[in-house]
Amino acid sequence: MQAKDTGRNAPSLPCAPAVAAHDRSHGASAPAPTWNLSDLYTGQNDAAIDQDLLTTAEAAEAFRAQFAGRISSLDSPELASAIEAYQRIEESLGKLLSYAQLCYSAETTDAGTGQFYQRITERVTDISSKLLFFTLEINRLEDAAVQTHLANASLARWGSWIRDLRVFRPHQLSDELEAFLHEKDVTDRAWVRLFDETIASMRIPLGTEQVTVTHALNNLSDRSRPVREAAAHALEGAFSERLRLFSLITNTLAKDKHIIDVWRHYPTPGSYRNRSNMVEDDVVAALVSAVTADYPRLSHRYYALKARWLGLPKLQHWDRNAPLPEDDDREIGWDDARRCVLTAYARFSPELATIGERFFERQWIDATLRDGKSSGAFSHPTVPSVHPYILMNYHGRTRDVMTLAHELGHGVHQVLAAEQGYLLSQTPLTLAETASVFGEMLTFRSLLDNETDPRRRRIMLAGKVEDMLNTVVRQIAFYQFETLVHQERRGGELLPERINEIWMTIQRDSLGPAFDLSPAYGVFWAYIPHFIHSPFYVYAYAFGDCLVNALYDVFRSGERGFQQKYLEMLRAGGTKRHRELLAPFGLDASDPAFWRRGLDVIAGFIDELENVA
């Protein structure tokens, strides 16, 4: 899962400092790994790729010839058999596309890899267009016919998949239009590719060096204020130079989305994402309302404390992720990061740690720093017949350890959910963030509970609060920014200056009076990948963080059998919705008190910090 842009400033961890690079037999820390994708294909020229494309294309043609126009006449066992055949073809396509996406993420600026990615994307789209009729015809079945099917034992396994599919029934278009939009998606994705390649190829002037965007953003967490300020100004200049391009990409994609939303009759710009997440519009609205109302109690209050700790009358945006003065954020070797995370996982559940260990032992992680690699981090589930892969950029900082804990949570979740098969393993984004944020919490709590030095505990608490604010407040602010941009775009193209104004208004509201935000900060919306890759994705992080806070509160209260219930929740994949998954823990996301319970955890940490201060 693509990682959120938090500018994570997590607490320093009591891990051993990195050892100087020597042979591992002499106690050196291992370098960050590069993944081995051979479990998918051995390389971009692997003959199995073209063979799989040919075989899958033939299977799709045969499937269409057998079932197109006949879904309404199938009996329940025949429909179940058709769904199983459909799943096999979709998984083959998923394997091909996953490999191309992973190759491209690892080498975004390589022309040959870009061409390979585009070729596979186009071929997969062509093949999958032959399958499009299947879900459309299922959705045209009358409710009574569907209920009859679901009462049959042969279709019991597929009940949740059919249920979720029919959420989109009111928004379904004619077969011809659906096919047109499906094939047109290839060209729409070219705008996303343009954004990715632009960010990856940018070089930011810092002193005598030309560094990547990832490197410059990393400097915003540096101990030295002049280093942070220099990075901020360099980024401001670089984004300003390309602002018309980023604005054009944003305007084009927002307009394209609006056209489709109008045709599909989605009431708000975020409605499609909510349907995809299997969460009601009013539940998302309640989350956004709760977080927004708590800005003064959370971010405003904390950043006022931070300004005092830093001895500054006002904070600038480059101070947001500054380490505390006494925070000695030592470099942490890869081996130590691995140990910290797996130890925390094992204390909660040995099974969780055992699955996590596979990612390290079997080269399922790419954490090395190199030019052309995608910024940020994600865990890609690929397909159940293979396994997930994690991409991150490991700088040896504390926040990188927390990113590892986060992405490993995704990976473990994806391994467990894979038991459901390709169609049923795919978890809605709101629930997909549960295991990742829980993994971070396990790592943090394990370290905090073992720390006896009051000074270190304060540093750790402050870092965790900042991480939570970045996950909850910042992501809801991103969601509000997206909402306003998409709403205004319906009235015409937005000038870059107007997008900057919307960004600044939202940032001032969310960060509070402790900041004196310069107008130059207005361009910092331009590099956020989620706005381009997955519009309205970002609230899922806040959803997941508040959900995990409430879940962890249940765990700490001594809930019997919590670990087993938790693992069962992860194994469920996409077969259950949030109400069913949270019910065993006595939680309900539709209850406003649920969100308050999650936000109270953050507020409680700030209370403790105020008392110490």
mmCIF file with all atom_site columns, N, CA and C in Angstrom, residues 36-40 98 102 358-359 362-365 379-390 411 414-415 418:
data_model
loop_
_atom_site.group_PDB
_atom_site.id
_atom_site.type_symbol
_atom_site.label_atom_id
_atom_site.label_alt_id
_atom_site.label_comp_id
_atom_site.label_asym_id
_atom_site.label_entity_id
_atom_site.label_seq_id
_atom_site.pdbx_PDB_ins_code
_atom_site.Cartn_x
_atom_site.Cartn_y
_atom_site.Cartn_z
_atom_site.occupancy
_atom_site.B_iso_or_equiv
_atom_site.pdbx_formal_charge
_atom_site.auth_seq_id
_atom_site.auth_comp_id
_atom_site.auth_asym_id
_atom_site.auth_atom_id
_atom_site.pdbx_PDB_model_num
ATOM 1  N N  . ASN A 1 36  ? 14.083 -9.474  -4.631  1.00 0.00 ? 36  ASN A N  1
ATOM 2  C CA . ASN A 1 36  ? 14.248 -10.461 -5.688  1.00 0.00 ? 36  ASN A CA 1
ATOM 3  C C  . ASN A 1 36  ? 12.854 -10.790 -6.216  1.00 0.00 ? 36  ASN A C  1
ATOM 4  N N  . LEU A 1 37  ? 12.563 -10.341 -7.433  1.00 0.00 ? 37  LEU A N  1
ATOM 5  C CA . LEU A 1 37  ? 11.225 -10.487 -8.006  1.00 0.00 ? 37  LEU A CA 1
ATOM 6  C C  . LEU A 1 37  ? 11.050 -11.787 -8.776  1.00 0.00 ? 37  LEU A C  1
ATOM 7  N N  . SER A 1 38  ? 12.008 -12.714 -8.659  1.00 0.00 ? 38  SER A N  1
ATOM 8  C CA . SER A 1 38  ? 11.948 -13.919 -9.483  1.00 0.00 ? 38  SER A CA 1
ATOM 9  C C  . SER A 1 38  ? 10.792 -14.840 -9.134  1.00 0.00 ? 38  SER A C  1
ATOM 10 N N  . ASP A 1 39  ? 10.165 -14.641 -7.969  1.00 0.00 ? 39  ASP A N  1
ATOM 11 C CA . ASP A 1 39  ? 8.971  -15.440 -7.668  1.00 0.00 ? 39  ASP A CA 1
ATOM 12 C C  . ASP A 1 39  ? 7.809  -15.058 -8.584  1.00 0.00 ? 39  ASP A C  1
ATOM 13 N N  . LEU A 1 40  ? 7.907  -13.885 -9.200  1.00 0.00 ? 40  LEU A N  1
ATOM 14 C CA . LEU A 1 40  ? 6.926  -13.485 -10.215 1.00 0.00 ? 40  LEU A CA 1
ATOM 15 C C  . LEU A 1 40  ? 7.464  -13.865 -11.597 1.00 0.00 ? 40  LEU A C  1
ATOM 16 N N  . SER A 1 98  ? 1.302  -6.791  -11.649 1.00 0.00 ? 98  SER A N  1
ATOM 17 C CA . SER A 1 98  ? 2.069  -6.567  -10.421 1.00 0.00 ? 98  SER A CA 1
ATOM 18 C C  . SER A 1 98  ? 3.560  -6.512  -10.726 1.00 0.00 ? 98  SER A C  1
ATOM 19 N N  . LEU A 1 102 ? 5.983  -3.284  -10.106 1.00 0.00 ? 102 LEU A N  1
ATOM 20 C CA . LEU A 1 102 ? 7.127  -3.353  -9.200  1.00 0.00 ? 102 LEU A CA 1
ATOM 21 C C  . LEU A 1 102 ? 8.418  -2.970  -9.924  1.00 0.00 ? 102 LEU A C  1
ATOM 22 N N  . ARG A 1 358 ? 9.675  -13.801 7.075   1.00 0.00 ? 358 ARG A N  1
ATOM 23 C CA . ARG A 1 358 ? 9.816  -14.249 5.683   1.00 0.00 ? 358 ARG A CA 1
ATOM 24 C C  . ARG A 1 358 ? 10.242 -13.110 4.757   1.00 0.00 ? 358 ARG A C  1
ATOM 25 N N  . PHE A 1 359 ? 9.736  -11.910 5.023   1.00 0.00 ? 359 PHE A N  1
ATOM 26 C CA . PHE A 1 359 ? 10.037 -10.785 4.143   1.00 0.00 ? 359 PHE A CA 1
ATOM 27 C C  . PHE A 1 359 ? 11.535 -10.483 4.122   1.00 0.00 ? 359 PHE A C  1
ATOM 28 N N  . ARG A 1 362 ? 13.565 -13.940 2.622   1.00 0.00 ? 362 ARG A N  1
ATOM 29 C CA . ARG A 1 362 ? 13.320 -14.352 1.244   1.00 0.00 ? 362 ARG A CA 1
ATOM 30 C C  . ARG A 1 362 ? 13.407 -13.200 0.242   1.00 0.00 ? 362 ARG A C  1
ATOM 31 N N  . GLN A 1 363 ? 13.979 -12.072 0.668   1.00 0.00 ? 363 GLN A N  1
ATOM 32 C CA . GLN A 1 363 ? 14.207 -10.920 -0.218  1.00 0.00 ? 363 GLN A CA 1
ATOM 33 C C  . GLN A 1 363 ? 12.908 -10.391 -0.827  1.00 0.00 ? 363 GLN A C  1
ATOM 34 N N  . TRP A 1 364 ? 11.945 -10.147 0.049   1.00 0.00 ? 364 TRP A N  1
ATOM 35 C CA . TRP A 1 364 ? 10.689 -9.558  -0.384  1.00 0.00 ? 364 TRP A CA 1
ATOM 36 C C  . TRP A 1 364 ? 10.667 -8.043  -0.143  1.00 0.00 ? 364 TRP A C  1
ATOM 37 N N  . ILE A 1 365 ? 11.789 -7.470  0.266   1.00 0.00 ? 365 ILE A N  1
ATOM 38 C CA . ILE A 1 365 ? 11.866 -6.041  0.604   1.00 0.00 ? 365 ILE A CA 1
ATOM 39 C C  . ILE A 1 365 ? 12.936 -5.368  -0.242  1.00 0.00 ? 365 ILE A C  1
ATOM 40 N N  . SER A 1 379 ? 3.471  -1.623  0.361   1.00 0.00 ? 379 SER A N  1
ATOM 41 C CA . SER A 1 379 ? 3.505  -3.080  0.311   1.00 0.00 ? 379 SER A CA 1
ATOM 42 C C  . SER A 1 379 ? 2.510  -3.501  -0.758  1.00 0.00 ? 379 SER A C  1
ATOM 43 N N  . HIS A 1 380 ? 3.004  -4.146  -1.799  1.00 0.00 ? 380 HIS A N  1
ATOM 44 C CA . HIS A 1 380 ? 2.159  -4.562  -2.915  1.00 0.00 ? 380 HIS A CA 1
ATOM 45 C C  . HIS A 1 380 ? 1.755  -6.026  -2.697  1.00 0.00 ? 380 HIS A C  1
ATOM 46 N N  . PRO A 1 381 ? 0.463  -6.317  -2.634  1.00 0.00 ? 381 PRO A N  1
ATOM 47 C CA . PRO A 1 381 ? 0.034  -7.701  -2.350  1.00 0.00 ? 381 PRO A CA 1
ATOM 48 C C  . PRO A 1 381 ? 0.318  -8.678  -3.482  1.00 0.00 ? 381 PRO A C  1
ATOM 49 N N  . THR A 1 382 ? 0.583  -8.201  -4.685  1.00 0.00 ? 382 THR A N  1
ATOM 50 C CA . THR A 1 382 ? 0.688  -8.999  -5.910  1.00 0.00 ? 382 THR A CA 1
ATOM 51 C C  . THR A 1 382 ? -0.519 -9.932  -5.997  1.00 0.00 ? 382 THR A C  1
ATOM 52 N N  . VAL A 1 383 ? -0.293 -11.256 -5.944  1.00 0.00 ? 383 VAL A N  1
ATOM 53 C CA . VAL A 1 383 ? -1.398 -12.209 -6.056  1.00 0.00 ? 383 VAL A CA 1
ATOM 54 C C  . VAL A 1 383 ? -1.223 -13.298 -4.995  1.00 0.00 ? 383 VAL A C  1
ATOM 55 N N  . PRO A 1 384 ? -2.328 -13.920 -4.557  1.00 0.00 ? 384 PRO A N  1
ATOM 56 C CA . PRO A 1 384 ? -2.235 -14.925 -3.495  1.00 0.00 ? 384 PRO A CA 1
ATOM 57 C C  . PRO A 1 384 ? -1.316 -16.098 -3.815  1.00 0.00 ? 384 PRO A C  1
ATOM 58 N N  . SER A 1 385 ? -1.151 -16.434 -5.095  1.00 0.00 ? 385 SER A N  1
ATOM 59 C CA . SER A 1 385 ? -0.300 -17.562 -5.452  1.00 0.00 ? 385 SER A CA 1
ATOM 60 C C  . SER A 1 385 ? 1.187  -17.231 -5.334  1.00 0.00 ? 385 SER A C  1
ATOM 61 N N  . VAL A 1 386 ? 1.514  -15.968 -5.107  1.00 0.00 ? 386 VAL A N  1
ATOM 62 C CA . VAL A 1 386 ? 2.909  -15.567 -4.892  1.00 0.00 ? 386 VAL A CA 1
ATOM 63 C C  . VAL A 1 386 ? 2.987  -15.007 -3.475  1.00 0.00 ? 386 VAL A C  1
ATOM 64 N N  . HIS A 1 387 ? 3.247  -13.733 -3.307  1.00 0.00 ? 387 HIS A N  1
ATOM 65 C CA . HIS A 1 387 ? 3.349  -13.113 -1.982  1.00 0.00 ? 387 HIS A CA 1
ATOM 66 C C  . HIS A 1 387 ? 3.541  -11.614 -2.166  1.00 0.00 ? 387 HIS A C  1
ATOM 67 N N  . PRO A 1 388 ? 3.396  -10.829 -1.100  1.00 0.00 ? 388 PRO A N  1
ATOM 68 C CA . PRO A 1 388 ? 3.592  -9.374  -1.221  1.00 0.00 ? 388 PRO A CA 1
ATOM 69 C C  . PRO A 1 388 ? 5.080  -9.005  -1.360  1.00 0.00 ? 388 PRO A C  1
ATOM 70 N N  . TYR A 1 389 ? 5.314  -7.802  -1.834  1.00 0.00 ? 389 TYR A N  1
ATOM 71 C CA . TYR A 1 389 ? 6.644  -7.187  -1.855  1.00 0.00 ? 389 TYR A CA 1
ATOM 72 C C  . TYR A 1 389 ? 6.552  -5.794  -1.240  1.00 0.00 ? 389 TYR A C  1
ATOM 73 N N  . ILE A 1 390 ? 7.579  -5.425  -0.480  1.00 0.00 ? 390 ILE A N  1
ATOM 74 C CA . ILE A 1 390 ? 7.639  -4.117  0.174   1.00 0.00 ? 390 ILE A CA 1
ATOM 75 C C  . ILE A 1 390 ? 8.708  -3.261  -0.489  1.00 0.00 ? 390 ILE A C  1
ATOM 76 N N  . GLY A 1 411 ? 2.201  -6.062  4.843   1.00 0.00 ? 411 GLY A N  1
ATOM 77 C CA . GLY A 1 411 ? 2.629  -7.313  4.235   1.00 0.00 ? 411 GLY A CA 1
ATOM 78 C C  . GLY A 1 411 ? 2.079  -8.534  4.944   1.00 0.00 ? 411 GLY A C  1
ATOM 79 N N  . GLN A 1 414 ? -1.544 -8.901  4.182   1.00 0.00 ? 414 GLN A N  1
ATOM 80 C CA . GLN A 1 414 ? -1.765 -9.400  2.835   1.00 0.00 ? 414 GLN A CA 1
ATOM 81 C C  . GLN A 1 414 ? -1.489 -10.900 2.729   1.00 0.00 ? 414 GLN A C  1
ATOM 82 N N  . VAL A 1 415 ? -0.483 -11.384 3.472   1.00 0.00 ? 415 VAL A N  1
ATOM 83 C CA . VAL A 1 415 ? -0.202 -12.821 3.497   1.00 0.00 ? 415 VAL A CA 1
ATOM 84 C C  . VAL A 1 415 ? -1.377 -13.581 4.110   1.00 0.00 ? 415 VAL A C  1
ATOM 85 N N  . ALA A 1 418 ? -4.502 -13.539 1.918   1.00 0.00 ? 418 ALA A N  1
ATOM 86 C CA . ALA A 1 418 ? -4.362 -14.303 0.675   1.00 0.00 ? 418 ALA A CA 1
ATOM 87 C C  . ALA A 1 418 ? -5.040 -15.657 0.750   1.00 0.00 ? 418 ALA A C  1
#
